[in-house]
PDB file of C-alpha atoms in Angstrom:
ATOM      1  CA  MET A 317      -4.864  29.073 -16.360  1.00 56.00           C
ATOM      2  CA  ASP A 318      -6.577  30.571 -13.389  1.00 76.00           C
ATOM      3  CA  CYS A 319      -5.248  29.040 -10.199  1.00 87.00           C
ATOM      4  CA  SER A 320      -3.644  26.120 -12.107  1.00 85.00           C
ATOM      5  CA  LEU A 321      -6.967  24.207 -11.962  1.00 86.00           C
ATOM      6  CA  ASN A 322      -6.211  23.689  -8.255  1.00 90.00           C
ATOM      7  CA  GLY A 323      -8.442  26.402  -6.797  1.00 92.00           C
ATOM      8  CA  ASP A 324     -10.992  29.121  -7.472  1.00 93.00           C
ATOM      9  CA  CYS A 325     -10.268  32.599  -8.738  1.00 89.00           C
ATOM     10  CA  GLU A 326     -11.809  35.145  -6.367  1.00 87.00           C
ATOM     11  CA  GLN A 327     -12.452  38.556  -7.909  1.00 77.00           C
ATOM     12  CA  SER A 328     -11.401  41.487  -5.737  1.00 66.00           C
ATOM     13  CA  SER A 329     -12.166  45.109  -6.496  1.00 57.00           C
ATOM     14  CA  ALA A 330      -8.957  47.152  -6.703  1.00 63.00           C
ATOM     15  CA  GLU A 331      -6.495  44.319  -6.151  1.00 66.00           C
ATOM     16  CA  GLY A 332      -7.599  42.329  -9.191  1.00 74.00           C
ATOM     17  CA  SER A 333      -8.092  38.652  -8.477  1.00 83.00           C
ATOM     18  CA  ALA A 334      -6.670  36.135  -6.029  1.00 89.00           C
ATOM     19  CA  CYS A 335      -6.664  32.365  -5.846  1.00 92.00           C
ATOM     20  CA  LEU A 336      -8.503  30.452  -3.140  1.00 94.00           C
ATOM     21  CA  CYS A 337      -6.570  27.171  -3.301  1.00 94.00           C
ATOM     22  CA  ASP A 338      -8.109  23.719  -2.951  1.00 92.00           C
ATOM     23  CA  ARG A 339      -6.954  21.557  -0.041  1.00 90.00           C
ATOM     24  CA  GLY A 340      -3.450  20.268  -0.709  1.00 89.00           C
ATOM     25  CA  TRP A 341      -2.338  23.286  -2.769  1.00 92.00           C
ATOM     26  CA  LYS A 342      -0.843  26.684  -1.943  1.00 93.00           C
ATOM     27  CA  GLY A 343       0.887  29.641  -3.590  1.00 92.00           C
ATOM     28  CA  ALA A 344      -0.311  32.707  -5.483  1.00 90.00           C
ATOM     29  CA  HIS A 345      -1.434  30.485  -8.368  1.00 90.00           C
ATOM     30  CA  CYS A 346      -2.187  27.286  -6.375  1.00 91.00           C
ATOM     31  CA  ASP A 347       0.764  25.637  -8.086  1.00 91.00           C
ATOM     32  CA  VAL A 348       2.707  24.410  -5.040  1.00 90.00           C
ATOM     33  CA  LEU A 349       1.839  21.156  -3.253  1.00 88.00           C
ATOM     34  CA  ASP A 350       0.973  21.677   0.414  1.00 90.00           C
ATOM     35  CA  ILE A 351       1.196  18.214   1.930  1.00 83.00           C
ATOM     36  CA  GLN A 352       2.752  16.772   5.039  1.00 80.00           C
ATOM     37  CA  PRO A 353       5.615  14.294   4.748  1.00 82.00           C
ATOM     38  CA  THR A 354       4.204  10.820   4.156  1.00 80.00           C
ATOM     39  CA  PRO A 355       5.209   7.933   6.434  1.00 83.00           C
ATOM     40  CA  LYS A 356       7.578   5.470   4.733  1.00 84.00           C
ATOM     41  CA  THR A 357       5.145   2.645   5.525  1.00 85.00           C
ATOM     42  CA  ALA A 358       2.316   4.346   3.617  1.00 88.00           C
ATOM     43  CA  GLY A 359       1.053   2.985   0.316  1.00 89.00           C
ATOM     44  CA  TYR A 360       1.602  -0.363  -1.351  1.00 92.00           C
ATOM     45  CA  HIS A 361       5.009  -2.025  -1.270  1.00 89.00           C
ATOM     46  CA  ASN A 362       5.772  -5.293  -3.022  1.00 87.00           C
ATOM     47  CA  GLU A 363       9.437  -6.298  -3.191  1.00 84.00           C
ATOM     48  CA  SER A 364       8.841  -8.729  -6.081  1.00 82.00           C
ATOM     49  CA  PHE A 365       6.706  -6.661  -8.441  1.00 85.00           C
ATOM     50  CA  ALA A 366       6.728  -3.029  -9.564  1.00 85.00           C
ATOM     51  CA  SER A 367       3.441  -1.108  -9.503  1.00 88.00           C
ATOM     52  CA  TRP A 368       2.077   2.150 -10.869  1.00 86.00           C
ATOM     53  CA  GLY A 369      -0.825   4.482 -10.111  1.00 86.00           C
ATOM     54  CA  GLY A 370      -4.027   3.316  -8.521  1.00 89.00           C
ATOM     55  CA  ASN A 371      -7.301   4.272  -6.869  1.00 90.00           C
ATOM     56  CA  ILE A 372      -8.545   3.689  -3.332  1.00 94.00           C
ATOM     57  CA  ILE A 373     -12.161   2.991  -2.430  1.00 95.00           C
ATOM     58  CA  PHE A 374     -13.579   2.382   1.073  1.00 96.00           C
ATOM     59  CA  GLU A 375     -15.959  -0.544   1.438  1.00 95.00           C
ATOM     60  CA  GLY A 376     -16.852  -2.990   4.202  1.00 94.00           C
ATOM     61  CA  GLY A 377     -14.585  -1.356   6.771  1.00 96.00           C
ATOM     62  CA  LYS A 378     -11.493  -1.702   4.534  1.00 97.00           C
ATOM     63  CA  TYR A 379      -9.635   0.497   2.085  1.00 97.00           C
ATOM     64  CA  HIS A 380      -9.240  -1.251  -1.263  1.00 98.00           C
ATOM     65  CA  LEU A 381      -6.480  -0.185  -3.648  1.00 97.00           C
ATOM     66  CA  LEU A 382      -6.688  -1.126  -7.309  1.00 96.00           C
ATOM     67  CA  VAL A 383      -3.301  -0.604  -8.920  1.00 96.00           C
ATOM     68  CA  ALA A 384      -1.372  -1.596 -12.047  1.00 94.00           C
ATOM     69  CA  GLN A 385       1.250  -4.207 -11.145  1.00 94.00           C
ATOM     70  CA  PHE A 386       3.767  -5.703 -13.556  1.00 91.00           C
ATOM     71  CA  VAL A 387       3.862  -9.471 -14.075  1.00 91.00           C
ATOM     72  CA  ASN A 388       6.873 -11.782 -13.977  1.00 88.00           C
ATOM     73  CA  GLU A 389       9.239  -9.233 -12.383  1.00 86.00           C
ATOM     74  CA  CYS A 390       9.037  -6.960 -15.431  1.00 86.00           C
ATOM     75  CA  PRO A 391      10.153  -3.324 -15.086  1.00 82.00           C
ATOM     76  CA  LEU A 392       8.083  -0.198 -15.631  1.00 81.00           C
ATOM     77  CA  GLY A 393       9.445   0.123 -19.187  1.00 80.00           C
ATOM     78  CA  LEU A 394       7.376  -2.916 -20.211  1.00 82.00           C
ATOM     79  CA  TRP A 395       4.082  -1.538 -18.889  1.00 83.00           C
ATOM     80  CA  GLY A 396       2.545  -1.797 -22.374  1.00 84.00           C
ATOM     81  CA  THR A 397       2.626  -5.596 -22.342  1.00 86.00           C
ATOM     82  CA  ALA A 398       3.324  -6.716 -18.768  1.00 89.00           C
ATOM     83  CA  SER A 399       0.820  -4.722 -16.723  1.00 91.00           C
ATOM     84  CA  SER A 400      -2.019  -6.328 -14.763  1.00 94.00           C
ATOM     85  CA  ILE A 401      -4.479  -4.929 -12.204  1.00 96.00           C
ATOM     86  CA  ILE A 402      -4.424  -6.111  -8.600  1.00 96.00           C
ATOM     87  CA  ARG A 403      -6.475  -5.393  -5.482  1.00 97.00           C
ATOM     88  CA  ALA A 404      -4.767  -4.721  -2.156  1.00 97.00           C
ATOM     89  CA  GLU A 405      -6.376  -3.972   1.242  1.00 97.00           C
ATOM     90  CA  SER A 406      -5.599  -1.888   4.302  1.00 97.00           C
ATOM     91  CA  ASP A 407      -7.301  -0.768   7.497  1.00 97.00           C
ATOM     92  CA  SER A 408      -6.055   2.780   6.801  1.00 94.00           C
ATOM     93  CA  TYR A 409      -6.149   4.931   3.685  1.00 91.00           C
ATOM     94  CA  LEU A 410      -2.414   5.469   4.238  1.00 91.00           C
ATOM     95  CA  GLY A 411      -1.666   1.763   4.183  1.00 92.00           C
ATOM     96  CA  PRO A 412       0.301  -0.284   4.314  1.00 94.00           C
ATOM     97  CA  PHE A 413      -1.691  -2.142   1.668  1.00 96.00           C
ATOM     98  CA  GLU A 414      -1.447  -5.921   1.375  1.00 96.00           C
ATOM     99  CA  TYR A 415      -1.867  -7.766  -1.937  1.00 96.00           C
ATOM    100  CA  LYS A 416      -5.107  -9.775  -2.053  1.00 97.00           C
ATOM    101  CA  GLU A 417      -5.755 -10.798  -5.658  1.00 96.00           C
ATOM    102  CA  THR A 418      -5.151 -10.165  -9.341  1.00 94.00           C
ATOM    103  CA  VAL A 419      -8.342  -8.625 -10.707  1.00 95.00           C
ATOM    104  CA  VAL A 420      -7.437  -8.410 -14.421  1.00 94.00           C
ATOM    105  CA  GLY A 421      -4.422 -10.130 -15.983  1.00 92.00           C
ATOM    106  CA  ALA A 422      -1.971  -8.775 -18.560  1.00 91.00           C
ATOM    107  CA  PHE A 423      -2.456  -6.622 -20.463  1.00 90.00           C
ATOM    108  CA  SER A 424      -4.497  -4.153 -18.358  1.00 92.00           C
ATOM    109  CA  HIS A 425      -3.431  -0.772 -16.992  1.00 92.00           C
ATOM    110  CA  ASN A 426      -4.584   2.579 -15.516  1.00 93.00           C
ATOM    111  CA  PRO A 427      -7.300   1.202 -13.211  1.00 95.00           C
ATOM    112  CA  THR A 428      -9.972   3.600 -12.028  1.00 95.00           C
ATOM    113  CA  ILE A 429     -12.682   2.204  -9.737  1.00 94.00           C
ATOM    114  CA  ARG A 430     -15.994   3.896  -8.968  1.00 95.00           C
ATOM    115  CA  LYS A 431     -19.121   2.821  -7.105  1.00 95.00           C
ATOM    116  CA  SER A 432     -22.296   3.964  -8.814  1.00 95.00           C
ATOM    117  CA  PRO A 433     -24.702   5.922  -6.606  1.00 94.00           C
ATOM    118  CA  HIS A 434     -27.500   4.788  -8.943  1.00 95.00           C
ATOM    119  CA  ASP A 435     -27.207   1.006  -8.910  1.00 96.00           C
ATOM    120  CA  GLY A 436     -24.557   0.330  -6.214  1.00 95.00           C
ATOM    121  CA  ASN A 437     -22.356  -1.581  -8.663  1.00 96.00           C
ATOM    122  CA  TYR A 438     -18.611  -1.141  -8.971  1.00 96.00           C
ATOM    123  CA  TYR A 439     -17.216  -0.029 -12.315  1.00 96.00           C
ATOM    124  CA  LEU A 440     -13.553  -0.645 -13.117  1.00 95.00           C
ATOM    125  CA  PHE A 441     -12.294   1.437 -16.035  1.00 95.00           C
ATOM    126  CA  MET A 442      -8.957   0.479 -17.631  1.00 94.00           C
ATOM    127  CA  ILE A 443      -6.979   0.219 -20.819  1.00 92.00           C
ATOM    128  CA  GLY A 444      -6.545  -3.326 -22.064  1.00 89.00           C
ATOM    129  CA  ALA A 445      -8.834  -6.242 -21.344  1.00 85.00           C
ATOM    130  CA  GLY A 446      -6.486  -8.709 -19.674  1.00 85.00           C
ATOM    131  CA  ASP A 447      -6.466 -10.957 -22.706  1.00 83.00           C
ATOM    132  CA  SER A 448      -2.709 -11.255 -23.376  1.00 76.00           C
ATOM    133  CA  VAL A 449      -2.038 -14.797 -24.502  1.00 70.00           C
ATOM    134  CA  ASP A 450       1.665 -14.699 -23.648  1.00 78.00           C
ATOM    135  CA  PRO A 451       2.772 -11.869 -21.327  1.00 81.00           C
ATOM    136  CA  PRO A 452       6.549 -11.346 -21.101  1.00 82.00           C
ATOM    137  CA  ASP A 453       8.606 -13.178 -18.495  1.00 83.00           C
ATOM    138  CA  CYS A 454      11.384 -10.928 -17.206  1.00 84.00           C
ATOM    139  CA  ARG A 455      12.713 -13.362 -14.606  1.00 82.00           C
ATOM    140  CA  GLU A 456      15.205 -14.658 -17.147  1.00 73.00           C
ATOM    141  CA  ASP A 457      16.726 -12.493 -19.914  1.00 62.00           C
ATOM    142  CA  SER A 458      14.810  -9.239 -20.301  1.00 53.00           C
ATOM    143  CA  GLN A 459      17.226  -7.743 -22.840  1.00 52.00           C
ATOM    144  CA  HIS A 460      15.307  -9.151 -25.787  1.00 46.00           C
ATOM    145  CA  LEU A 461      11.817  -8.246 -24.622  1.00 52.00           C
ATOM    146  CA  SER A 462       9.779  -5.709 -26.542  1.00 54.00           C
ATOM    147  CA  SER A 463       8.256  -2.703 -24.824  1.00 54.00           C
ATOM    148  CA  THR A 464       5.768  -2.293 -27.656  1.00 57.00           C
ATOM    149  CA  LEU A 465       2.352  -1.314 -26.398  1.00 56.00           C
ATOM    150  CA  GLN A 466      -0.175  -4.049 -26.954  1.00 57.00           C
ATOM    151  CA  GLU A 467      -3.127  -2.820 -28.981  1.00 60.00           C
ATOM    152  CA  SER A 468      -5.764  -1.727 -26.538  1.00 65.00           C
ATOM    153  CA  SER A 469      -8.767   0.408 -25.945  1.00 84.00           C
ATOM    154  CA  ILE A 470     -10.696   1.565 -22.911  1.00 89.00           C
ATOM    155  CA  HIS A 471     -12.644  -1.197 -21.178  1.00 91.00           C
ATOM    156  CA  VAL A 472     -15.010  -1.310 -18.237  1.00 94.00           C
ATOM    157  CA  GLN A 473     -15.952  -4.198 -15.972  1.00 93.00           C
ATOM    158  CA  ARG A 474     -18.961  -4.189 -13.648  1.00 95.00           C
ATOM    159  CA  ALA A 475     -19.412  -6.113 -10.408  1.00 95.00           C
ATOM    160  CA  ASP A 476     -21.875  -5.917  -7.523  1.00 94.00           C
ATOM    161  CA  SER A 477     -19.036  -6.379  -5.003  1.00 94.00           C
ATOM    162  CA  ILE A 478     -15.548  -4.935  -4.592  1.00 94.00           C
ATOM    163  CA  TYR A 479     -14.438  -8.589  -4.485  1.00 90.00           C
ATOM    164  CA  GLY A 480     -15.623  -9.176  -8.050  1.00 82.00           C
ATOM    165  CA  PRO A 481     -18.489 -10.896  -9.789  1.00 74.00           C
TER     166      PRO A 481
END
């Protein structure tokens, strides 16, 4: 693929073509990350719960992170049944982010938040609907827990505020 989907292919005359890499990428094919070392305090850290992925949106003078977080001290391997979506806040896009609330309970995963330029509403896209009746509890014996993915589909929730309906 031209420029690894991380830049634009610029046509030159005799030399052929060259990649003009997007910010954050370098190399002849824009396939090498070009980022500074990240401070250890950056991001979201929660000693009690594992988390995965996430999106940041700036609103009301704060950076809001929506991220998948696993319930009841469950590990990443049980994401398919034990994942919920939380909102954390920071004054900086680098963090540190502080947990504020659970937005969607288990099972829900892969949160993507967008603010519509058309109606100003927030749209949270995810898999799962947060309707698990009995999410796993890994605080006791997790050896017998199933990592089977709960049946799910893509869902969207709408709110007029980043803080919910």
